[in-house]
Tab-separated table of C-alpha atoms and ligand atoms in Angstrom:
chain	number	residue	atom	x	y	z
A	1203	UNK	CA	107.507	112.646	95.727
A	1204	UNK	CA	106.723	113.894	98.878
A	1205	UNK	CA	106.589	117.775	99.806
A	1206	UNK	CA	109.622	118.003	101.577
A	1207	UNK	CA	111.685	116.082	99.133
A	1208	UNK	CA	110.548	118.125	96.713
A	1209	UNK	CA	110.698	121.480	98.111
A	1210	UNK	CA	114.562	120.279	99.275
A	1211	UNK	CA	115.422	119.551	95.800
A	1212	UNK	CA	114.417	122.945	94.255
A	1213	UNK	CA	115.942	124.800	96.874
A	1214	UNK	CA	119.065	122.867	96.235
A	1215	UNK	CA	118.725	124.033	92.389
A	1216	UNK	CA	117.949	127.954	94.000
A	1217	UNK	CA	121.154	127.818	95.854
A	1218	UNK	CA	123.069	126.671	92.787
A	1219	UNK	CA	122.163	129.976	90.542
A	1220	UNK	CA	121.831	132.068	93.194
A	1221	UNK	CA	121.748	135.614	92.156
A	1222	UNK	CA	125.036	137.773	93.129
A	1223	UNK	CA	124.391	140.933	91.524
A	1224	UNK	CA	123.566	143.736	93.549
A	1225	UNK	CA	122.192	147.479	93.515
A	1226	UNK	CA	122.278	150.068	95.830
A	1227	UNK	CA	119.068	151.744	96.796
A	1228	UNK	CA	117.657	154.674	98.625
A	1229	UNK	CA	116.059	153.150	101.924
A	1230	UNK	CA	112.447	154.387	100.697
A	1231	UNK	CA	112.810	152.279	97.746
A	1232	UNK	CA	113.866	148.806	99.347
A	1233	UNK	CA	110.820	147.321	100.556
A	1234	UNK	CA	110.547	143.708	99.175
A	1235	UNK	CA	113.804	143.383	98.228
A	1236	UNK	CA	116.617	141.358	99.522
A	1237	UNK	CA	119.661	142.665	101.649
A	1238	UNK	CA	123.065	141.626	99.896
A	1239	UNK	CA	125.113	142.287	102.445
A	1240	UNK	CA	125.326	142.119	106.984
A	1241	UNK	CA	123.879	145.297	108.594
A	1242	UNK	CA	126.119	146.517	111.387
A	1243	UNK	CA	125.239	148.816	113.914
A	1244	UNK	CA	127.580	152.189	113.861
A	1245	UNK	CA	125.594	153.208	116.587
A	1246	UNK	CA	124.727	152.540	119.824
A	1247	UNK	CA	120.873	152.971	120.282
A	1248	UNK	CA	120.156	155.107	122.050
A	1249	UNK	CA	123.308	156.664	121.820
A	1250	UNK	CA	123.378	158.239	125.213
A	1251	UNK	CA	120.926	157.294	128.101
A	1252	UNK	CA	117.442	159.190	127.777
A	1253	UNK	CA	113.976	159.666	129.440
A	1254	UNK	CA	111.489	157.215	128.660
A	1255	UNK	CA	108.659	159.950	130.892
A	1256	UNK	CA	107.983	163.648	131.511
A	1257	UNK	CA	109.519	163.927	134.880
A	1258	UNK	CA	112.506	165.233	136.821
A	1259	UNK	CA	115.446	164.020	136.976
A	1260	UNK	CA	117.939	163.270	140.035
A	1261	UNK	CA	120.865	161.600	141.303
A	1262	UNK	CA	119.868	158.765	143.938
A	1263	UNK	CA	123.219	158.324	145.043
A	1264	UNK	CA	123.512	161.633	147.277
A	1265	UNK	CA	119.633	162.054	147.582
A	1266	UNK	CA	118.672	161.802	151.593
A	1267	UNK	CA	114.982	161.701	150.702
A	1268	UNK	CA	114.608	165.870	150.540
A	1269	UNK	CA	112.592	168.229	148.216
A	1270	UNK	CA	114.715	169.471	145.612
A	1271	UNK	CA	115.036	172.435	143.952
A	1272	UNK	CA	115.169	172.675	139.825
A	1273	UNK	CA	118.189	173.594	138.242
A	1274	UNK	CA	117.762	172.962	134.415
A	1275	UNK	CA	115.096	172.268	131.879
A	1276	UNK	CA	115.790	169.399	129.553
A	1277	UNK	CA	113.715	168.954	126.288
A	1278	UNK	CA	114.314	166.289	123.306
A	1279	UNK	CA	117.017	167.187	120.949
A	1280	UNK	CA	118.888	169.505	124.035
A	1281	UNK	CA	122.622	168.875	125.032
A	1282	UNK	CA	122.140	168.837	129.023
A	1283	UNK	CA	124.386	170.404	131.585
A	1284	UNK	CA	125.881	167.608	134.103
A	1285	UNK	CA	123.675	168.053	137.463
A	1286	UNK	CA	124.362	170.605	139.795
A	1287	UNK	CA	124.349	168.535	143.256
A	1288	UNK	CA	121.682	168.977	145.414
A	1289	UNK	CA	119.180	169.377	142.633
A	1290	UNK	CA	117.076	167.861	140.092
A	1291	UNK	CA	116.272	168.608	136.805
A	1292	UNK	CA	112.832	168.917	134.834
A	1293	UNK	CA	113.288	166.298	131.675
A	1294	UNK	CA	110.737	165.297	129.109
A	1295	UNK	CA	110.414	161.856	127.539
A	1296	UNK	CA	113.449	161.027	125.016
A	1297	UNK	CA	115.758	164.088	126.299
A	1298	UNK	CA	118.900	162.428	127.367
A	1299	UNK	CA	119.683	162.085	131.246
A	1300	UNK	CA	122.035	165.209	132.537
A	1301	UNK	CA	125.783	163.658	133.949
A	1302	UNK	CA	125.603	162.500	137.261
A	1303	UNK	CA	121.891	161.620	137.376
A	1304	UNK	CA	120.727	157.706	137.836
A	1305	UNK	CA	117.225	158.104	137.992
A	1306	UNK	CA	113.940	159.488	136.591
A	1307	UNK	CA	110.654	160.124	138.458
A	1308	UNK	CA	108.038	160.329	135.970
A	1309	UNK	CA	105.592	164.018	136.810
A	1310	UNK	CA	102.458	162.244	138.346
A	1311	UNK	CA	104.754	160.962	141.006
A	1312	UNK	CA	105.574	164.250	142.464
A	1313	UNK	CA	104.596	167.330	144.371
A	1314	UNK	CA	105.680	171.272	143.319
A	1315	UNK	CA	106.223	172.382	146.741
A	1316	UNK	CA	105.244	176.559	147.017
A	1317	UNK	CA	109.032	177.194	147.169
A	1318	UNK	CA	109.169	175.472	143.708
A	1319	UNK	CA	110.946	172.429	145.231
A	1320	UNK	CA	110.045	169.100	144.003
A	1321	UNK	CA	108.888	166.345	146.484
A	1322	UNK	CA	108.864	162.997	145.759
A	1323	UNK	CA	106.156	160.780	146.822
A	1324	UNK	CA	107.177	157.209	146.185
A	1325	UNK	CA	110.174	154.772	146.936
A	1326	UNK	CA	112.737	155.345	143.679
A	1327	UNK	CA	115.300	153.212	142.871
A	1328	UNK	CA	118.201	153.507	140.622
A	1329	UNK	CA	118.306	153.525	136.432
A	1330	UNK	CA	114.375	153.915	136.879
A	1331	UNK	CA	112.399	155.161	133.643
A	1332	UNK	CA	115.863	155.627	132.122
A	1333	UNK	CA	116.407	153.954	128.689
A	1334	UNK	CA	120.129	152.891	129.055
A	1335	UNK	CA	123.340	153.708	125.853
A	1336	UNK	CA	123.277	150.689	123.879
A	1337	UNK	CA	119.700	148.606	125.145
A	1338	UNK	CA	118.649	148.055	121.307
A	1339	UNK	CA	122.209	148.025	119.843
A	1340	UNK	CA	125.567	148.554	120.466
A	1341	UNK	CA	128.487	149.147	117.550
A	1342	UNK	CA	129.485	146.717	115.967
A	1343	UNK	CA	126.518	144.303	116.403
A	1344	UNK	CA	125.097	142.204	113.431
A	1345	UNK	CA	121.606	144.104	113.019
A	1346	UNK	CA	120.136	142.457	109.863
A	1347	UNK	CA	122.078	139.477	107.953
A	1348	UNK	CA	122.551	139.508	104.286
A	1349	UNK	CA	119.831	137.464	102.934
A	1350	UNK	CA	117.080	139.255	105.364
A	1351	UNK	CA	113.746	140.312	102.955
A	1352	UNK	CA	113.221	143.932	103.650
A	1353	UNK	CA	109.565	145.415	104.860
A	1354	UNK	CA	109.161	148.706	106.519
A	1355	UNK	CA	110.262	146.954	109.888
A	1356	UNK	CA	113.513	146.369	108.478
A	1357	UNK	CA	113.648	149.856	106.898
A	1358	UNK	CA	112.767	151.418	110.188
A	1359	UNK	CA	115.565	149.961	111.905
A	1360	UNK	CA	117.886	150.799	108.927
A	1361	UNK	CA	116.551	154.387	109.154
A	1362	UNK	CA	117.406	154.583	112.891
A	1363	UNK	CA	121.028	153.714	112.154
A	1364	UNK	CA	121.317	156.315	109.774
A	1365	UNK	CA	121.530	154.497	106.110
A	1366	UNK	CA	120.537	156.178	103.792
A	1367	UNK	CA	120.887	153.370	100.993
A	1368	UNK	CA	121.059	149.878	101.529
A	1369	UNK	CA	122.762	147.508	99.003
A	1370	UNK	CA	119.856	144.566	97.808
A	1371	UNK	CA	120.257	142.041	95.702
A	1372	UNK	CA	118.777	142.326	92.219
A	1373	UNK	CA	115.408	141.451	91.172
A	1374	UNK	CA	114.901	137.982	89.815
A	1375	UNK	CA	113.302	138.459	86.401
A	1376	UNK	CA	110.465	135.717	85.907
A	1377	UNK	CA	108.990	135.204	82.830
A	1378	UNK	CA	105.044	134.285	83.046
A	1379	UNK	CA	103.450	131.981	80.621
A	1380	UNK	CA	99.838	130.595	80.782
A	1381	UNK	CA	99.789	127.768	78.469
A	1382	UNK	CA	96.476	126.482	77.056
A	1383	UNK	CA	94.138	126.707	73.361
A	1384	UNK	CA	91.562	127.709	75.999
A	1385	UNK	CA	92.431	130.162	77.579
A	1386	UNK	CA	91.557	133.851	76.934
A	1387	UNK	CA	92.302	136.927	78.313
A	1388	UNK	CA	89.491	138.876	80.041
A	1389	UNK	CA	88.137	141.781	78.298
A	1390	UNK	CA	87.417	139.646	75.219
A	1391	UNK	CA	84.584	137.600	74.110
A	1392	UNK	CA	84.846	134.176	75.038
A	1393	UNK	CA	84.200	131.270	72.384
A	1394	UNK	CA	82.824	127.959	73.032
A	1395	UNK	CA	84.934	126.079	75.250
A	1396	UNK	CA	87.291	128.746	76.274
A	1397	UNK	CA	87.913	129.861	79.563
A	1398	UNK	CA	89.321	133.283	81.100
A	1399	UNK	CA	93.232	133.566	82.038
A	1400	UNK	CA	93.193	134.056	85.429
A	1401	UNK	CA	96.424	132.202	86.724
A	1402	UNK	CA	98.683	134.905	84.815
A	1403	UNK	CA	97.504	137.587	86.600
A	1404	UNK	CA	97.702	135.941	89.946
A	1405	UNK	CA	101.085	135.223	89.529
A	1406	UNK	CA	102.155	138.461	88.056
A	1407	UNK	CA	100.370	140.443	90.993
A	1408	UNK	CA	101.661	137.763	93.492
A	1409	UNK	CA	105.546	137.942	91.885
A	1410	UNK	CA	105.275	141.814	92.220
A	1411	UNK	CA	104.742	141.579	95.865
A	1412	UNK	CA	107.119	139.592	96.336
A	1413	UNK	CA	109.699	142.104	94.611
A	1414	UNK	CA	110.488	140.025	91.206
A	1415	UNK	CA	110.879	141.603	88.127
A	1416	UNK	CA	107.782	140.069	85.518
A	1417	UNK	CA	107.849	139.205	82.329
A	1418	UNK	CA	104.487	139.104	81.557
A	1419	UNK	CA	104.955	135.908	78.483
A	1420	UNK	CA	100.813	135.801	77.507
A	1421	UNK	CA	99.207	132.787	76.730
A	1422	UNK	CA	100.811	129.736	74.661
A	1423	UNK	CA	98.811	128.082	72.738
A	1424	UNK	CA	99.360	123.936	73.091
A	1425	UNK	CA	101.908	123.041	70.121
A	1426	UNK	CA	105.124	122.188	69.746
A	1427	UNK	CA	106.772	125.281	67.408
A	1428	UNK	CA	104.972	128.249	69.105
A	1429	UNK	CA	105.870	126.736	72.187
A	1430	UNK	CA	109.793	126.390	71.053
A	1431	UNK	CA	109.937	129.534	69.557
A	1432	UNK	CA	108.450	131.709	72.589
A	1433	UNK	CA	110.362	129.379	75.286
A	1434	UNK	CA	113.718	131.286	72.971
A	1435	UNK	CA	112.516	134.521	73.120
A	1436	UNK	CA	112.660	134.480	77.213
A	1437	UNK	CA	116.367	133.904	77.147
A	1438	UNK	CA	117.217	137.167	79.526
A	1439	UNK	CA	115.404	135.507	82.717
A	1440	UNK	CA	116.170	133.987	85.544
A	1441	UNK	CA	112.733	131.710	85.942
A	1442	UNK	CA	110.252	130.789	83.172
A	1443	UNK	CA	107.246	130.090	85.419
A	1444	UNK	CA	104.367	128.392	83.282
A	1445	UNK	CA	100.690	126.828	84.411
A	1446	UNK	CA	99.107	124.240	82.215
A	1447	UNK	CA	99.911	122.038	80.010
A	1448	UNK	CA	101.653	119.485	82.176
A	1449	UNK	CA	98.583	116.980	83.621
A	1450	UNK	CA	97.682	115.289	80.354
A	1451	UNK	CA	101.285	113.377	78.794
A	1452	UNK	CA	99.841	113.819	74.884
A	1453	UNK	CA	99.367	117.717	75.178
A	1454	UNK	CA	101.819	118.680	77.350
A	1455	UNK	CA	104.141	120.664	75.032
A	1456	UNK	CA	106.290	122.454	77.357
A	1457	UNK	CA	107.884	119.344	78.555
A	1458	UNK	CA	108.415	118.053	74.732
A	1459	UNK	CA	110.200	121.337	74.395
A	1460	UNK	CA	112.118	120.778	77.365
A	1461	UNK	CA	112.712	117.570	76.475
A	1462	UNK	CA	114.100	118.879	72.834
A	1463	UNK	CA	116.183	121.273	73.861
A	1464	UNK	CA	117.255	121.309	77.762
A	1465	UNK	CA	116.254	119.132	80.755
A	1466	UNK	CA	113.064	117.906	81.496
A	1467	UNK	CA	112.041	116.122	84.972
A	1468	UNK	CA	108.109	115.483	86.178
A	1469	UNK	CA	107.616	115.467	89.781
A	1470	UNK	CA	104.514	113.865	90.851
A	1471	UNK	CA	104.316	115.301	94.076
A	1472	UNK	CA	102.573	114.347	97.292
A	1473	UNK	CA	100.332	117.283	97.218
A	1474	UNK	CA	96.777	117.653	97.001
A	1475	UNK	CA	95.876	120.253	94.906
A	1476	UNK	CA	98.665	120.216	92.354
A	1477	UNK	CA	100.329	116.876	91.886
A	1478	UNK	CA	102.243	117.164	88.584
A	1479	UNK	CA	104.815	119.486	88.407
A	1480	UNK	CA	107.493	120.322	85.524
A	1481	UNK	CA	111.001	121.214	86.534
A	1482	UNK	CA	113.736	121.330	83.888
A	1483	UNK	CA	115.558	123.944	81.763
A	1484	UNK	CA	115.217	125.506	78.158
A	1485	UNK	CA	118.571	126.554	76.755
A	1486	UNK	CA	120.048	126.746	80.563
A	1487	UNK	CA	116.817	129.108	81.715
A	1488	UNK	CA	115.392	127.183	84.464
A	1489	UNK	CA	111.406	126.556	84.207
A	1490	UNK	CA	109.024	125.465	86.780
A	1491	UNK	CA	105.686	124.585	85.434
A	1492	UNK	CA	102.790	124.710	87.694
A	1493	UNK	CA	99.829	122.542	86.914
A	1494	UNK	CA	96.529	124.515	85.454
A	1495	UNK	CA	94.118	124.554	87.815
A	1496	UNK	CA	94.046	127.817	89.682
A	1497	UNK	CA	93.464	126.377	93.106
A	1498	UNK	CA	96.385	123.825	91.940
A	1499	UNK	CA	98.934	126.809	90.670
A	1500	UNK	CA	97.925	128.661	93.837
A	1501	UNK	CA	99.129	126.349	96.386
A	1502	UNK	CA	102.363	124.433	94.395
A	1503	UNK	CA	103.389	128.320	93.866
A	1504	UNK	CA	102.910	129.309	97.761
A	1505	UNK	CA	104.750	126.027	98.720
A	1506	UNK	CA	107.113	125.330	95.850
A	1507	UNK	CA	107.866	128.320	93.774
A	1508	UNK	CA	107.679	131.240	96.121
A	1509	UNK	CA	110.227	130.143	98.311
A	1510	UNK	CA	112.763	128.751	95.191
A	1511	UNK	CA	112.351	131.663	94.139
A	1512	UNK	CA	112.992	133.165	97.561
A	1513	UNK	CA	116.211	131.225	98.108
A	1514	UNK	CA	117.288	132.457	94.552
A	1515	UNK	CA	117.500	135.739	96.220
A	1516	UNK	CA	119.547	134.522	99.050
A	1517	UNK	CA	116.377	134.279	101.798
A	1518	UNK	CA	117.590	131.699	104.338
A	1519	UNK	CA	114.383	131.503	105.907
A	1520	UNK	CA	111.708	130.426	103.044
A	1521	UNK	CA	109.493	128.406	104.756
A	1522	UNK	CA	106.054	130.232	105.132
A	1523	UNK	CA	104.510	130.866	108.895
A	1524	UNK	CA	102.449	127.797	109.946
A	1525	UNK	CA	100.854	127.220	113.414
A	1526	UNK	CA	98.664	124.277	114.605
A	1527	UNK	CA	94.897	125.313	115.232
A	1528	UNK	CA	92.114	122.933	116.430
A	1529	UNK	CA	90.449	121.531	113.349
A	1530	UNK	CA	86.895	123.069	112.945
A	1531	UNK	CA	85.996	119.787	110.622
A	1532	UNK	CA	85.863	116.052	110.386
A	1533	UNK	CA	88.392	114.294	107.942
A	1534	UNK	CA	86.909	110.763	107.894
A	1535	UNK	CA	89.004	109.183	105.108
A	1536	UNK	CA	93.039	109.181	104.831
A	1537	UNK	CA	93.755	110.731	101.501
A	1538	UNK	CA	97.878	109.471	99.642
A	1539	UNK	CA	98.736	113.019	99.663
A	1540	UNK	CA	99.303	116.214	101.624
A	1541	UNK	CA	96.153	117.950	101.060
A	1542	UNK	CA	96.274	121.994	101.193
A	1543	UNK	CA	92.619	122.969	101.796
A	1544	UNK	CA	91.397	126.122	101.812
A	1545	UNK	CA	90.640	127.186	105.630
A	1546	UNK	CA	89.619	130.031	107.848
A	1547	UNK	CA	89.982	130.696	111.067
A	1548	UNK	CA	86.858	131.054	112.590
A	1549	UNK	CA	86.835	131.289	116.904
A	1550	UNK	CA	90.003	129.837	117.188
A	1551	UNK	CA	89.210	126.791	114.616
A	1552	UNK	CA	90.523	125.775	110.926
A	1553	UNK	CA	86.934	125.716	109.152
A	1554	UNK	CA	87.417	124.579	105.395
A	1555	UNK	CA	85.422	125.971	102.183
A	1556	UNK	CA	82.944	123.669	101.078
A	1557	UNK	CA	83.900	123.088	97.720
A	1558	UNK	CA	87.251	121.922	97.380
A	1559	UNK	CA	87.703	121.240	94.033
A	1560	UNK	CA	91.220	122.399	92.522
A	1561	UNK	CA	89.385	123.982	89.695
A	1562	UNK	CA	87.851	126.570	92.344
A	1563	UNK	CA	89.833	129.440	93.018
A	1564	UNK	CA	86.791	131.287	94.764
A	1565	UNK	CA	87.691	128.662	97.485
A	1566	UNK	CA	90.824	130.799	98.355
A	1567	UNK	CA	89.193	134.150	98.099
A	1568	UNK	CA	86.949	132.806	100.841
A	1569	UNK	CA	89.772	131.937	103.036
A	1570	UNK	CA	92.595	133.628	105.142
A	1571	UNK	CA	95.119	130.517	104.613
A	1572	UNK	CA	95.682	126.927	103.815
A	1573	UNK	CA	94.999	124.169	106.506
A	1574	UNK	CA	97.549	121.270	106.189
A	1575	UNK	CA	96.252	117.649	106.732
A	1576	UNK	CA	98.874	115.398	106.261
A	1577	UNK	CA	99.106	112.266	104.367
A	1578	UNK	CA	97.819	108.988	105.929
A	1579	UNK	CA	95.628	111.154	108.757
A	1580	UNK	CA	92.139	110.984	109.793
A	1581	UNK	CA	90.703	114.322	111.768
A	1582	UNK	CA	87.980	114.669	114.108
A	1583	UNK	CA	87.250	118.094	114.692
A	1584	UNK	CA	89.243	119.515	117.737
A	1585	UNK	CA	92.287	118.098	117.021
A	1586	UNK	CA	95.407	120.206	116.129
A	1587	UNK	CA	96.353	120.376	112.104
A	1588	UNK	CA	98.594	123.393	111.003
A	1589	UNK	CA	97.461	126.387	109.581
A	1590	UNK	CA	99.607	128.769	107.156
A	1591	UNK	CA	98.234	132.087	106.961
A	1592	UNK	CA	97.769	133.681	102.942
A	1593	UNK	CA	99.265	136.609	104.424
A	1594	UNK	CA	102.182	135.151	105.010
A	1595	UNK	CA	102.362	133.438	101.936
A	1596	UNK	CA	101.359	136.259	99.442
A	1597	UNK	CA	104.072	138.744	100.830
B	51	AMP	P1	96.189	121.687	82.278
B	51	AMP	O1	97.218	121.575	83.355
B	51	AMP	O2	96.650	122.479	81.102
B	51	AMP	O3	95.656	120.366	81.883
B	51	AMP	O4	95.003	122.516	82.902
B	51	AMP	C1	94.240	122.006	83.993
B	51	AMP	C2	92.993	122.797	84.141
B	51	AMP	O5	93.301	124.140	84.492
B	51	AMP	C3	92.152	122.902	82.895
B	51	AMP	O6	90.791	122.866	83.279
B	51	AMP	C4	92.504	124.251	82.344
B	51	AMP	O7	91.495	124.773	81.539
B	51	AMP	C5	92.719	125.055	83.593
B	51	AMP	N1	93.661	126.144	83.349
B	51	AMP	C6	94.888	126.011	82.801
B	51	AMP	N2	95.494	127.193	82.718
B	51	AMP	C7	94.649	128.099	83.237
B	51	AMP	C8	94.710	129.514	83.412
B	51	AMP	N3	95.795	130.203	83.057
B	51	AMP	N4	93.649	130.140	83.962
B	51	AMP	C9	92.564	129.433	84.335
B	51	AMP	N5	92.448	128.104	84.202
B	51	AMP	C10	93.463	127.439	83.648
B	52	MG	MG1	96.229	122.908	79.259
């Protein structure tokens, strides 16, 4: 199954259970969350027309090109006095223009004249260095659309409308489970032929970021009751979100339990790391199961998960940033699926790690984001291939 068709088909399954519930929240505490409903401006901003510069202030219109005297002083936060004709007025940056004035010469621009008068040295024209009503918004304009993630951009524009709260739509609750005999958690002695957990905290941290409420499930061991009887224990979630368990058909429990007692599809996807994936359902809980290998869980979570989980939330726009860099590499042989390597961009190039493996998760500590080489392609360094920046993806 190819990416696209795959990442189509999950976000058709997102859209079905979308989440409806909402909260309302002080603005400090929205960041990462979800807006639930349009943001309309009930202001114009600026609301009346200010000073973007220390200057003076003057009105163009009857101005024959004279000195003029000062008649008012006009700070940030003052209520001005309309301007007395025949004047101008002293203004600082973000104090809003006096009645009757159309233009502002900023300070450096002038001479004090011994009588006081001001004289201005340069050619002025009208609306100059004043920030106009209504240039970022005007009432009644569609500021942020429900569905918009929230980030201190978002709560800085909030903030300069005035909310105070914003409603956000709740927290999808995802359930974590690392399934494998050999796994262990770190912080205890390992045995022969065990391994450390890392996958659960990498998607716990990463879920967090992105604003979900964790379960934190542990580790499964690979049989069939355990793996029925903790799959019914994570009945209050929206997502049960395992690794493992799904590459080899004999051991792969999760999917037997599926199988048993909900809805079981395997996707072998087009993608290089990560090829099998588990979607299905146990007891009407949807579960996505990653495959095991951390470089594998990694990338189907970044291109899969994160934005079904995303669209759960109402995010229109899921798909992660992605740009097209030179290649900083030769890719001789055509690989059968879309490979995600682990890149860096290094003088304007896509340089990949050297050890690709998807057992290697030091591979994506090393790099800033995931190069895309597409099915079917050859590369010789220089040409374009796209780049999608971790940053992007782990927010
Ligand atoms: P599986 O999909 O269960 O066959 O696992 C594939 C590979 O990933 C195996 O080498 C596992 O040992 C490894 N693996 C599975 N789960 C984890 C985990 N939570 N942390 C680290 N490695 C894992
Ligand atoms: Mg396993």
């Amino acid at each position: 199954m190819p990416v696209e068709a795959a990442l189509a088909r999950l976000l058709e399954m997102a859209e079905a259970s979308r989440i409806v519930e909402r909260e309302r929240l002080p603005l400090a505490q929205v960041e990462g969350r979800v807006l639930a409903e349009d943001l309309m401006a009930t202001l114009d901003l600026p609301p009346w027309p200010n000073s973007a510069m220390d200057g003076y202030a003057l009105a163009l219109a009857d101005w024959q090109g004279e000195p003029l005297p000062v008649s008012q002083k006009i700070f940030a936060g003052q209520a001005p006095e309309a301007l007395k004709p025949g004047t101008c007025a002293r203004i600082f940056t973000g104090a809003p223009v006096p009645q009757g004035a159309d233009c502002v010469e900023m300070q450096e621009n002038v001479e004090i004249q011994p009588d006081q008068c001001v004289r201005f040295r340069e050619p002025l024209s009208p609306g100059q260095n004043i920030r106009p009503q209504g240039q970022e918004t005007r009432v009644g304009e569609l500021i942020l659309s429900a569905g918009t993630r929230l980030g201190p951009i978002e709560q800085g524009l909030a903030a300069s409308l005035g909310c105070a709260e914003l409603d956000v739509v709740r927290k999808v609750r995802v359930a974590v489970l690392s399934t494998g005999d050999e796994l262990v958690e770190p912080g205890q002695a390992l045995g022969p032929g065990q391994i450390y957990n890392s996958n659960r905290v990498v998607l716990c941290s990463w879920l967090q970021r992105m604003g979900c409420e964790v379960v934190d499930a542990g580790i499964l061991p690979d049989d069939l009751p355990t793996t029925r009887l903790r799959l019914g224990q994570l009945q209050d979630v929206d997502l049960i979100l395992s690794t493992g368990g799904v590459s080899v058909g004999e051991a792969d429990f999760l999917g037997m339990a599926l199988r048993e007692e909900g809805e079981l599809t395997l996707w072998k996807l087009a993608i290089k790391p990560g090829k099998p994936l588990t979607v299905g359902q146990f007891r009407n809980v949807p579960v996505i199961g990653l495959p095991g290998n951390p470089a594998s869980t990694l990338v189907t979570f970044a291109l899969l998960a994160r934005p079904y989980l995303l669209r759960r939330q109402g995010v229109q726009d899921v798909e992660p940033l992605k740009f097209a860099l030179p290649a900083g590499f030769d890719w001789p042989v055509a690989g059968n699926r879309r490979e995600y390597l682990r890149g860096r961009l290094e003088q304007g190039r896509a340089t990949i790690y050297r050890n690709q493996s998807s057992g290697v998760l030091r591979s994506a500590a090393w790099a800033d984001g995931l190069v895309e080489v597409l099915e079917g392609r050859t590369l010789t360094e220089g040409e374009p291939v796209f780049f999608i920046p971790l940053s992007d993806l782990l927010g």
